[in-house]
């Protein structure tokens, strides 16, 4: 660079600057567009009826009200749906972590015949898109009498191949000496698993857990099929039926319910973004 | 306990060794059992059941009385104009969403990776839709596309979602906004894993930005790119929630995708056998597409 003539240097400098400006405009412009739907959602949820229904769409709620929140909290089951969603996502997360960690432990740390085949089958089962099993799984769940039960939603997603794959990568790196020492101290396999392996894997389990929690909170097709009474609904299902039941769409109600359904996760997202990024990155390196 | 095992091991007793081996086998199998049972009941069992169902005229009320009809469901399917229509709509949706999602997320990842101010903010914004449920995405964009909503007001077109021409593009826009996040994070991580020294060496050799992109960035990011392409294809092919919520497949069938069609034949029409056949055909299509992608994108090196 420095050896070039000053004129050329100036030209490349200004084209560098142009490029930087273009980069900033591109990135921040896109970011601005990305934010508009959020803004619209929050703004509409705070607008008075007159503003919501005016001819021209408003972006600024200059006439603020909590009317829609009040309406939703008092005349719909939104609070109960939130509770249901937390319970469902919590139970699913615990079950998936337990089931996945157990098999991941057995596949990496215990020597028994067939474990390679089983791991191969689990990896291959990534390729089976859940939606294809929609009909037969529904039949099985209803045969088991689990329609309209929380377990009808939890169990079909309890064996998560992605989780096994992620955990296997971590369990492999666990130093063997720790287990050896525990074995010599007379620890049983179960005790080694619960007292040594699980605590050591805390951060990997937390990343997986966060991912499963968000996944379950947001899941749609399966709760839609299985949870059939209004008092059982999760938030996503509740919102959609709310919109359908009103016939004419009520933007104020819809946007407010969307805020209620997304704010908890957006907060979790802001607080735990690092872990979530890590969980997503782990998926990218699984192939 | 442990001491005695050690002692007998020292004795070289084969009996004891095989005993501890058996114990290890039992432990291994026991730890795997919950997963195997659940996956067997809700993943592999259903795959077999779906095949079985697809070969029957399935009686939803009395499954035992279902009649075996061989491949008739598949034959009906091939001459079912709705199936072809739904398949076409799905391809159209894939065409509208996959290229923008891949190219958009790659550009954003490369951009954010640059030395820009507010990196954290940008990453947070682009990643945030990842934590939204399809219900929120669908309802939010339904309002944005409404006749009195923001988008028609600025871009025209009336209510996009009630127009046969604009409904699918509308769903596609919502999907792109929602689905960019996952690929963006994966590609950002992939770009950060490319060693800086490659670029430094190339710069010394006088390589242009475009050359570095073609010869370093893309080849170095190949595996994550292949992953992202396959996942995006597979996701777009299985689109369900967005049309279900935003348009219910309308207007005039223009946004009925293959999974929505499957859902409706099964749970509105109660034609379980037929829906299972649709599922299997979709499965085959997905395998073919993933294999093709893999062959063309990752096939020719190492």
Coordinates of C-alpha atoms in Angstrom, one line a residue:
Chain A
X1 CA 0.0 0.0 0.0
X2 CA 2.5 2.5 1.2
X3 CA 4.8 2.0 -1.8
X4 CA 2.0 3.0 -4.2
X5 CA 1.8 6.5 -5.5
X6 CA -0.1 9.0 -3.4
X7 CA -2.8 9.4 -6.0
X8 CA -3.5 5.7 -6.2
X9 CA -3.3 5.6 -2.4
X10 CA -6.0 8.3 -2.2
X11 CA -8.2 6.5 -4.7
X12 CA -8.1 3.3 -2.8
X13 CA -8.6 5.1 0.5
X14 CA -11.8 6.7 -0.7
X15 CA -13.1 3.5 -2.3
X16 CA -12.3 1.8 1.0
X17 CA -14.3 4.5 2.7
X18 CA -17.2 4.1 0.3
X19 CA -17.1 0.4 0.9
X20 CA -17.3 1.0 4.7
X21 CA -20.2 3.3 4.3
X22 CA -22.0 0.8 2.1
X23 CA -21.3 -1.8 4.7
X24 CA -22.8 0.3 7.5
X25 CA -25.8 1.3 5.4
X26 CA -26.4 -2.2 4.4
X27 CA -26.1 -3.7 7.8
X28 CA -27.9 -1.0 9.8
X29 CA -30.5 -0.6 7.1
X30 CA -31.3 -4.3 7.2
X31 CA -31.3 -4.2 11.0
X32 CA -33.8 -1.4 10.9
X33 CA -36.1 -3.3 8.5
X34 CA -35.7 -6.3 10.8
X35 CA -37.0 -4.3 13.8
X36 CA -40.1 -2.9 12.1
X37 CA -42.3 -5.9 12.8
X38 CA -41.3 -5.8 16.5
X39 CA -42.0 -2.1 16.7
X40 CA -45.3 -2.6 15.0
X41 CA -46.3 -5.4 17.4
X42 CA -45.4 -3.4 20.6
X43 CA -46.8 -0.1 19.3
X44 CA -50.1 -1.6 18.3
X45 CA -50.5 -3.4 21.6
X46 CA -50.4 0.0 23.3
X47 CA -52.7 1.9 21.0
X48 CA -56.2 3.0 21.6
X49 CA -58.9 1.5 19.5
X50 CA -59.3 4.6 17.4
X51 CA -55.6 4.5 16.4
X52 CA -55.7 0.8 15.7
X53 CA -58.7 1.2 13.4
X54 CA -57.8 4.4 11.7
X55 CA -57.5 4.4 7.9
X56 CA -53.8 5.1 8.0
X57 CA -51.5 2.6 9.8
X58 CA -49.8 4.2 12.8
X59 CA -46.3 3.5 14.0
X60 CA -46.4 5.8 16.9
X61 CA -48.8 5.1 19.7
X62 CA -49.4 8.8 20.6
X63 CA -52.5 7.8 22.5
X64 CA -51.4 5.1 24.9
X65 CA -53.6 2.6 26.6
X66 CA -53.3 -0.7 28.4
X67 CA -56.8 -1.6 27.4
X68 CA -55.8 -4.6 25.3
X69 CA -53.6 -6.1 28.0
X70 CA -56.4 -5.6 30.5
X71 CA -58.9 -7.2 28.1
X72 CA -56.7 -10.2 27.4
X73 CA -55.7 -10.9 31.0
X74 CA -59.3 -10.7 32.2
X75 CA -61.3 -12.3 29.4
X76 CA -59.1 -14.9 28.0
X77 CA -57.1 -17.9 29.4
X78 CA -53.8 -16.3 28.5
X79 CA -52.4 -16.6 32.0
X80 CA -53.3 -20.2 32.2
X81 CA -51.8 -20.8 28.7
X82 CA -48.6 -19.2 29.8
X83 CA -48.5 -21.5 32.8
X84 CA -49.2 -24.5 30.6
X85 CA -46.4 -23.5 28.3
X86 CA -43.9 -23.1 31.1
X87 CA -44.9 -26.5 32.5
X88 CA -44.8 -28.3 29.2
X89 CA -41.5 -26.7 28.1
X90 CA -40.0 -27.4 31.6
X91 CA -41.0 -31.1 31.7
X92 CA -39.9 -31.7 28.1
X93 CA -36.5 -30.1 28.8
X94 CA -35.9 -32.2 31.8
X95 CA -37.0 -35.4 30.2
X96 CA -35.0 -34.8 27.0
X97 CA -31.9 -34.0 29.0
X98 CA -32.2 -37.0 31.2
X99 CA -32.9 -39.5 28.3
X100 CA -30.3 -38.0 26.0
X101 CA -27.6 -37.8 28.6
X102 CA -28.2 -41.3 29.7
X103 CA -27.8 -42.8 26.2
X104 CA -25.0 -40.5 25.4
X105 CA -23.1 -41.6 28.5
X106 CA -23.8 -45.3 27.7
X107 CA -22.6 -44.8 24.1
X108 CA -19.4 -43.1 25.0
X109 CA -18.3 -44.4 28.4
X110 CA -19.6 -47.9 28.6
X111 CA -18.4 -50.8 26.5
X112 CA -21.2 -53.0 25.3
X113 CA -22.1 -54.7 22.1
X114 CA -24.3 -52.9 19.6
X115 CA -23.5 -49.4 20.8
X116 CA -21.9 -48.4 17.5
X117 CA -24.9 -49.6 15.5
X118 CA -27.2 -47.7 17.8
X119 CA -25.3 -44.5 17.4
X120 CA -25.3 -45.0 13.7
X121 CA -29.1 -45.4 13.7
X122 CA -29.5 -42.3 15.9
X123 CA -27.4 -40.2 13.5
X124 CA -29.4 -41.5 10.5
X125 CA -32.6 -40.6 12.3
X126 CA -31.7 -36.9 11.9
X127 CA -32.8 -37.3 8.4
X128 CA -36.4 -38.3 9.2
X129 CA -38.4 -35.1 9.3
X130 CA -40.9 -35.2 12.1
X131 CA -43.8 -34.1 10.0
X132 CA -43.8 -37.4 8.0
X133 CA -44.7 -39.2 11.1
X134 CA -47.6 -36.9 11.9
X135 CA -50.3 -39.4 11.1
X136 CA -48.9 -42.6 12.6
X137 CA -47.6 -40.9 15.8
X138 CA -51.1 -39.4 16.2
X139 CA -52.6 -42.9 15.9
X140 CA -50.1 -44.3 18.5
X141 CA -50.6 -41.4 20.9
X142 CA -54.4 -41.9 20.7
X143 CA -54.0 -45.7 21.1
X144 CA -52.1 -45.0 24.3
X145 CA -54.9 -42.7 25.5
X146 CA -52.6 -39.7 25.6
X147 CA -54.7 -37.3 23.4
X148 CA -55.4 -34.1 25.3
X149 CA -52.7 -35.0 27.9
X150 CA -49.4 -33.2 28.4
X151 CA -47.6 -36.5 28.1
X152 CA -49.0 -36.9 24.6
X153 CA -46.9 -33.8 23.7
X154 CA -43.8 -34.6 25.8
X155 CA -43.2 -38.2 24.9
X156 CA -43.1 -38.0 21.1
X157 CA -40.3 -35.4 21.4
X158 CA -38.5 -37.0 24.4
X159 CA -35.9 -38.9 22.3
X160 CA -34.0 -36.1 20.6
X161 CA -31.3 -37.3 18.2
X162 CA -29.7 -33.9 17.9
X163 CA -29.2 -33.8 21.7
X164 CA -27.6 -37.2 21.7
X165 CA -25.2 -36.1 19.0
X166 CA -24.3 -32.9 20.8
X167 CA -23.8 -34.6 24.1
X168 CA -21.7 -37.5 22.6
X169 CA -19.2 -34.9 21.4
X170 CA -18.9 -33.6 24.9
X171 CA -18.8 -36.9 26.8
X172 CA -16.0 -38.0 24.6
X173 CA -13.8 -35.3 26.0
X174 CA -14.4 -36.1 29.6
X175 CA -11.2 -37.4 31.2
X176 CA -11.4 -41.1 31.9
X177 CA -9.3 -40.9 35.1
X178 CA -12.2 -39.3 37.1
X179 CA -14.4 -42.2 36.4
X180 CA -11.6 -44.7 37.1
X181 CA -11.0 -43.1 40.5
X182 CA -14.7 -43.2 41.3
X183 CA -14.9 -46.8 40.4
X184 CA -12.1 -47.7 42.6
X185 CA -13.9 -45.9 45.4
X186 CA -16.8 -48.3 44.9
X187 CA -19.1 -45.9 43.1
X188 CA -21.8 -47.7 41.0
X189 CA -22.4 -46.7 37.4
X190 CA -25.5 -44.8 38.3
X191 CA -23.7 -42.9 41.1
X192 CA -20.8 -42.0 38.7
X193 CA -23.4 -40.8 36.2
X194 CA -25.4 -38.7 38.7
X195 CA -22.5 -37.5 40.9
X196 CA -19.6 -37.0 38.5
X197 CA -20.6 -37.0 34.9
X198 CA -23.8 -34.8 35.0
X199 CA -22.2 -32.1 37.2
X200 CA -19.2 -32.0 35.0
X201 CA -21.3 -31.6 31.9
X202 CA -23.4 -28.8 33.4
X203 CA -22.6 -26.2 30.7
X204 CA -23.3 -28.5 27.8
X205 CA -26.5 -29.7 29.4
X206 CA -27.5 -26.1 30.0
X207 CA -27.0 -25.2 26.4
X208 CA -29.0 -28.2 25.2
X209 CA -31.7 -27.5 27.8
X210 CA -32.0 -23.9 26.8
X211 CA -32.4 -25.0 23.2
X212 CA -35.0 -27.6 24.0
X213 CA -36.9 -25.2 26.2
X214 CA -37.2 -22.6 23.5
X215 CA -38.0 -25.3 20.9
X216 CA -40.9 -26.7 23.0
X217 CA -42.2 -23.3 24.0
X218 CA -42.5 -22.5 20.3
X219 CA -43.7 -25.9 19.0
X220 CA -46.9 -25.7 17.1
X221 CA -48.1 -28.6 15.1
X222 CA -48.0 -31.2 17.8
X223 CA -49.6 -29.3 20.7
X224 CA -52.2 -28.2 18.1
X225 CA -53.1 -31.8 17.4
X226 CA -52.9 -33.2 20.9
X227 CA -54.1 -30.5 23.2
X228 CA -57.8 -30.2 22.4
X229 CA -59.4 -28.5 25.3
X230 CA -59.0 -24.7 25.7
X231 CA -57.7 -25.0 29.2
X232 CA -54.9 -27.2 28.1
X233 CA -53.6 -25.0 25.3
X234 CA -50.1 -23.6 25.1
X235 CA -49.6 -19.9 24.2
X236 CA -49.0 -20.5 20.5
X237 CA -52.1 -22.6 20.1
X238 CA -54.1 -20.2 22.3
X239 CA -53.1 -17.2 20.2
X240 CA -54.1 -18.8 16.9
X241 CA -57.5 -19.9 18.2
X242 CA -58.1 -16.5 19.8
X243 CA -57.7 -15.0 16.3
X244 CA -60.0 -17.6 14.7
X245 CA -62.6 -17.3 17.4
X246 CA -63.0 -13.6 17.0
X247 CA -63.9 -13.9 13.4
X248 CA -63.1 -10.4 12.5
X249 CA -59.5 -9.8 13.4
X250 CA -58.9 -7.5 16.3
X251 CA -55.3 -6.2 15.7
X252 CA -55.1 -4.8 19.2
X253 CA -55.9 -8.2 20.8
X254 CA -53.7 -10.1 18.3
X255 CA -50.7 -8.0 18.7
X256 CA -51.0 -7.9 22.5
X257 CA -51.2 -11.6 22.7
X258 CA -48.2 -11.9 20.4
X259 CA -46.3 -9.6 22.8
X260 CA -47.3 -11.8 25.8
X261 CA -46.2 -14.9 24.0
X262 CA -42.8 -13.6 22.8
X263 CA -41.6 -11.3 25.6
X264 CA -40.7 -14.1 28.0
X265 CA -38.5 -15.7 25.4
X266 CA -37.1 -12.4 24.2
X267 CA -35.9 -11.8 27.7
X268 CA -34.4 -15.2 28.0
X269 CA -32.8 -14.6 24.7
X270 CA -31.2 -11.3 25.8
X271 CA -30.0 -12.7 29.0
X272 CA -28.7 -16.0 27.7
X273 CA -27.8 -15.2 24.2
X274 CA -24.2 -16.5 24.5
X275 CA -25.4 -20.0 25.5
X276 CA -28.0 -20.0 22.8
X277 CA -25.5 -19.0 20.2
X278 CA -23.4 -21.9 21.4
X279 CA -26.2 -24.4 21.2
X280 CA -26.9 -23.3 17.6
X281 CA -23.2 -23.4 16.7
X282 CA -22.9 -26.9 18.0
X283 CA -25.6 -27.9 15.5
X284 CA -23.6 -26.4 12.7
X285 CA -20.6 -28.5 13.5
X286 CA -22.5 -31.7 13.8
X287 CA -22.2 -32.4 10.1
Chain B
X1 CA -16.3 -54.1 47.0
X2 CA -13.9 -52.4 44.8
X3 CA -11.0 -53.8 46.7
X4 CA -12.2 -57.3 46.3
X5 CA -12.6 -56.9 42.5
X6 CA -9.1 -55.7 42.3
X7 CA -7.8 -58.6 44.2
X8 CA -9.6 -61.2 42.1
X9 CA -8.5 -59.4 39.0
X10 CA -5.0 -59.7 40.2
X11 CA -5.6 -63.4 40.6
X12 CA -6.4 -63.4 36.9
X13 CA -9.7 -65.1 37.4
X14 CA -11.4 -65.1 34.0
X15 CA -14.8 -65.8 35.6
X16 CA -14.7 -62.5 37.4
X17 CA -13.6 -60.6 34.4
X18 CA -16.5 -61.9 32.4
X19 CA -18.8 -61.0 35.2
X20 CA -17.7 -57.4 35.2
X21 CA -18.0 -57.4 31.5
X22 CA -21.6 -58.6 31.8
X23 CA -22.2 -56.0 34.3
X24 CA -20.9 -53.4 31.9
X25 CA -23.2 -54.7 29.2
X26 CA -26.2 -54.6 31.4
X27 CA -25.3 -51.0 32.6
X28 CA -24.8 -49.9 28.9
X29 CA -28.1 -51.4 27.8
X30 CA -30.0 -50.0 30.8
X31 CA -28.7 -46.5 30.3
X32 CA -29.8 -46.7 26.6
X33 CA -33.1 -48.2 27.3
X34 CA -35.3 -45.1 27.8
X35 CA -34.1 -43.6 24.6
X36 CA -34.5 -46.8 22.6
X37 CA -38.0 -47.4 23.9
X38 CA -39.1 -43.8 23.2
X39 CA -37.5 -43.6 19.8
X40 CA -38.9 -47.0 19.0
X41 CA -42.4 -46.0 19.9
X42 CA -42.5 -42.5 18.5
X43 CA -40.0 -42.5 15.6
X44 CA -39.1 -45.9 14.1
X45 CA -42.4 -47.7 14.9
X46 CA -44.4 -44.9 13.2
X47 CA -42.2 -45.1 10.1
X48 CA -43.2 -48.7 9.7
X49 CA -46.8 -48.0 10.7
X50 CA -47.0 -45.2 8.1
X51 CA -45.9 -47.6 5.4
X52 CA -48.5 -50.2 6.6
X53 CA -51.2 -47.5 6.7
X54 CA -50.4 -46.2 3.3
X55 CA -51.1 -49.6 1.8
X56 CA -54.5 -49.7 3.4
X57 CA -57.8 -48.0 3.0
X58 CA -57.5 -47.0 6.6
X59 CA -60.6 -47.1 8.8
X60 CA -60.1 -44.4 11.4
X61 CA -62.9 -45.7 13.7
X62 CA -62.0 -49.4 13.4
X63 CA -58.4 -49.8 12.3
X64 CA -58.7 -53.6 12.5
X65 CA -61.2 -53.5 9.7
X66 CA -59.0 -51.5 7.3
X67 CA -58.7 -53.1 3.9
X68 CA -55.4 -53.9 2.2
X69 CA -55.3 -52.1 -1.1
X70 CA -51.7 -52.3 -2.1
X71 CA -50.4 -49.2 -3.9
X72 CA -53.8 -47.8 -4.7
X73 CA -53.3 -44.8 -2.4
X74 CA -50.1 -44.0 -4.3
X75 CA -51.9 -44.4 -7.6
X76 CA -54.8 -42.1 -6.5
X77 CA -52.2 -39.6 -5.3
X78 CA -50.4 -39.5 -8.7
X79 CA -53.7 -38.6 -10.4
X80 CA -54.9 -36.2 -7.7
X81 CA -54.7 -32.7 -9.0
X82 CA -54.8 -31.2 -5.5
X83 CA -51.7 -33.2 -4.6
X84 CA -49.8 -31.9 -7.7
X85 CA -51.1 -28.4 -7.0
X86 CA -49.8 -28.6 -3.4
X87 CA -46.5 -29.9 -4.6
X88 CA -46.2 -27.1 -7.1
X89 CA -47.1 -24.5 -4.4
X90 CA -44.4 -26.1 -2.2
X91 CA -41.8 -25.8 -4.9
X92 CA -42.8 -22.2 -5.5
X93 CA -42.4 -21.5 -1.8
X94 CA -39.0 -23.2 -1.7
X95 CA -37.9 -21.1 -4.7
X96 CA -39.1 -17.9 -3.0
X97 CA -37.5 -18.6 0.3
X98 CA -34.3 -20.7 0.0
X99 CA -32.1 -18.4 -2.1
X100 CA -32.9 -15.3 -0.1
X101 CA -32.4 -17.1 3.2
X102 CA -29.0 -18.6 2.1
X103 CA -27.7 -15.5 0.4
X104 CA -29.1 -13.1 2.9
X105 CA -27.7 -14.9 5.9
X106 CA -24.3 -15.3 4.2
X107 CA -24.1 -11.6 3.4
X108 CA -25.2 -10.6 6.9
X109 CA -22.7 -13.0 8.5
X110 CA -19.8 -11.8 6.4
X111 CA -20.9 -8.2 7.1
X112 CA -21.2 -8.6 10.8
X113 CA -17.8 -10.4 10.8
X114 CA -16.2 -7.2 9.5
X115 CA -14.8 -4.7 11.8
X116 CA -18.0 -2.8 12.4
X117 CA -19.2 -0.9 15.3
X118 CA -22.1 -2.3 17.3
X119 CA -21.4 -5.9 16.3
X120 CA -23.2 -7.2 19.4
X121 CA -26.3 -5.1 18.6
X122 CA -26.4 -6.3 15.0
X123 CA -26.0 -9.9 15.9
X124 CA -28.7 -9.6 18.5
X125 CA -31.1 -8.1 16.1
X126 CA -30.5 -10.6 13.3
X127 CA -30.6 -13.6 15.6
X128 CA -33.7 -12.5 17.7
X129 CA -36.5 -13.9 15.4
X130 CA -35.1 -17.3 16.2
X131 CA -36.8 -17.4 19.5
X132 CA -40.3 -16.5 18.1
X133 CA -43.0 -19.1 17.7
X134 CA -44.5 -19.6 14.3
X135 CA -47.8 -18.4 15.8
X136 CA -46.3 -15.0 16.7
X137 CA -44.6 -14.7 13.3
X138 CA -47.8 -15.7 11.4
X139 CA -50.1 -13.4 13.3
X140 CA -47.7 -10.5 13.3
X141 CA -47.2 -10.6 9.5
X142 CA -50.9 -11.2 9.0
X143 CA -51.4 -7.8 10.5
X144 CA -48.6 -6.2 8.6
X145 CA -50.1 -7.5 5.3
X146 CA -53.7 -6.6 6.2
X147 CA -55.5 -4.2 3.9
X148 CA -55.1 -1.4 6.5
X149 CA -51.7 -2.7 7.5
X150 CA -48.2 -1.2 7.1
X151 CA -47.1 -3.1 4.0
X152 CA -49.9 -2.4 1.6
X153 CA -49.9 1.2 2.8
X154 CA -46.4 1.7 1.7
X155 CA -46.0 -0.9 -1.1
X156 CA -49.5 -1.2 -2.4
X157 CA -51.2 -4.4 -3.4
X158 CA -54.2 -4.3 -1.0
X159 CA -54.3 -7.2 1.5
X160 CA -51.5 -9.5 0.2
X161 CA -52.8 -12.5 1.9
X162 CA -56.1 -12.5 0.1
X163 CA -54.6 -12.1 -3.3
X164 CA -53.8 -15.3 -5.2
X165 CA -50.7 -13.7 -6.6
X166 CA -49.3 -12.1 -3.5
X167 CA -50.3 -14.5 -0.8
X168 CA -47.4 -16.9 -1.3
X169 CA -44.8 -14.1 -1.6
X170 CA -46.2 -12.6 1.5
X171 CA -45.8 -15.9 3.4
X172 CA -42.3 -16.1 2.0
X173 CA -41.3 -12.6 3.3
X174 CA -42.4 -13.5 6.8
X175 CA -40.5 -16.8 6.6
X176 CA -37.3 -15.2 5.4
X177 CA -37.5 -12.7 8.3
X178 CA -38.0 -15.5 10.7
X179 CA -35.6 -18.1 9.3
X180 CA -32.5 -16.1 8.5
X181 CA -31.4 -16.2 12.2
X182 CA -30.4 -19.8 12.4
X183 CA -28.3 -19.8 9.3
X184 CA -26.8 -16.4 10.2
X185 CA -25.4 -17.7 13.5
X186 CA -24.0 -20.8 11.9
X187 CA -22.4 -19.0 9.1
X188 CA -21.0 -16.3 11.4
X189 CA -19.4 -19.0 13.5
X190 CA -18.1 -20.7 10.4
X191 CA -16.6 -17.4 9.0
X192 CA -14.9 -16.8 12.4
X193 CA -13.3 -20.2 12.1
X194 CA -11.5 -19.3 8.9
X195 CA -7.9 -18.6 9.9
X196 CA -6.8 -15.0 9.4
X197 CA -3.4 -15.9 8.0
X198 CA -5.1 -17.2 4.8
X199 CA -6.3 -13.7 4.1
X200 CA -3.0 -12.1 5.1
X201 CA -1.1 -14.4 2.7
X202 CA -3.6 -13.7 -0.1
X203 CA -3.3 -10.0 0.5
X204 CA 0.4 -10.2 0.2
X205 CA -0.1 -12.0 -3.1
X206 CA -2.3 -9.0 -4.2
X207 CA -5.6 -10.9 -4.3
X208 CA -8.7 -8.8 -4.7
X209 CA -11.7 -9.0 -2.3
X210 CA -13.7 -11.0 -4.9
X211 CA -10.8 -13.4 -5.4
X212 CA -10.5 -14.0 -1.7
X213 CA -14.2 -14.6 -1.4
X214 CA -14.1 -17.2 -4.2
X215 CA -10.9 -18.9 -3.2
X216 CA -10.8 -18.7 0.5
X217 CA -14.1 -17.7 2.2
X218 CA -16.4 -20.0 0.3
X219 CA -14.2 -23.1 0.1
X220 CA -13.3 -22.7 3.8
X221 CA -16.9 -22.4 4.8
X222 CA -18.1 -25.2 2.5
X223 CA -19.2 -27.8 5.2
X224 CA -21.4 -25.3 7.1
X225 CA -22.7 -23.9 3.9
X226 CA -23.8 -27.4 2.7
X227 CA -25.4 -28.0 6.1
X228 CA -27.3 -24.7 5.9
X229 CA -28.4 -25.3 2.3
X230 CA -29.8 -28.8 3.2
X231 CA -31.5 -27.7 6.4
X232 CA -33.1 -24.7 4.7
X233 CA -34.4 -26.8 1.8
X234 CA -35.8 -29.4 4.2
X235 CA -37.4 -26.8 6.4
X236 CA -39.0 -24.9 3.5
X237 CA -40.3 -28.1 2.1
X238 CA -42.1 -28.9 5.3
X239 CA -43.6 -25.4 5.7
X240 CA -46.9 -25.7 7.6
X241 CA -47.5 -23.2 10.3
X242 CA -47.2 -20.0 8.2
X243 CA -49.8 -20.9 5.6
X244 CA -52.0 -22.6 8.2
X245 CA -52.1 -19.4 10.3
X246 CA -51.9 -16.7 7.7
X247 CA -54.0 -18.0 4.8
X248 CA -55.4 -21.4 5.7
X249 CA -54.1 -22.5 2.3
X250 CA -56.1 -19.9 0.4
X251 CA -57.1 -18.0 -1.6
X252 CA -58.2 -20.7 -4.0
X253 CA -55.7 -23.2 -2.9
X254 CA -52.8 -20.9 -3.9
X255 CA -50.9 -21.4 -0.6
X256 CA -51.8 -25.0 0.3
X257 CA -48.4 -26.6 0.7
X258 CA -47.8 -30.3 0.8
X259 CA -47.7 -30.6 4.6
X260 CA -50.8 -28.5 4.9
X261 CA -52.5 -30.8 2.4
X262 CA -51.3 -33.8 4.4
X263 CA -52.6 -32.3 7.6
X264 CA -56.0 -31.6 6.0
X265 CA -56.5 -34.9 4.4
X266 CA -55.6 -36.6 7.7
X267 CA -57.3 -34.5 10.3
X268 CA -60.2 -32.8 8.4
X269 CA -60.8 -35.6 5.8
X270 CA -59.9 -38.5 8.1
X271 CA -58.2 -40.2 5.2
X272 CA -55.3 -41.5 7.3
X273 CA -54.1 -44.1 4.8
X274 CA -54.0 -41.6 2.0
X275 CA -52.3 -39.0 4.2
X276 CA -49.7 -41.6 5.2
X277 CA -49.0 -42.1 1.5
X278 CA -48.5 -38.4 1.0
X279 CA -46.1 -38.4 3.9
X280 CA -44.0 -41.2 2.4
X281 CA -43.9 -39.4 -1.0
X282 CA -42.8 -36.3 0.8
X283 CA -40.1 -38.3 2.6
X284 CA -38.8 -39.6 -0.7
X285 CA -38.7 -36.1 -2.2
X286 CA -36.8 -34.8 0.8
X287 CA -34.2 -37.6 0.7
X288 CA -33.8 -37.0 -3.1
X289 CA -33.3 -33.3 -2.6
X290 CA -30.9 -33.7 0.3
X291 CA -28.9 -36.2 -1.7
X292 CA -28.8 -34.0 -4.8
X293 CA -27.7 -31.0 -2.7
X294 CA -25.0 -33.0 -1.0
X295 CA -23.8 -34.4 -4.4
X296 CA -23.6 -31.1 -6.1
X297 CA -22.2 -29.1 -3.2
X298 CA -20.0 -31.4 -1.3
X299 CA -19.3 -34.1 -3.8
X300 CA -16.2 -33.1 -5.6
X301 CA -13.5 -32.8 -3.0
X302 CA -11.7 -34.9 -0.5

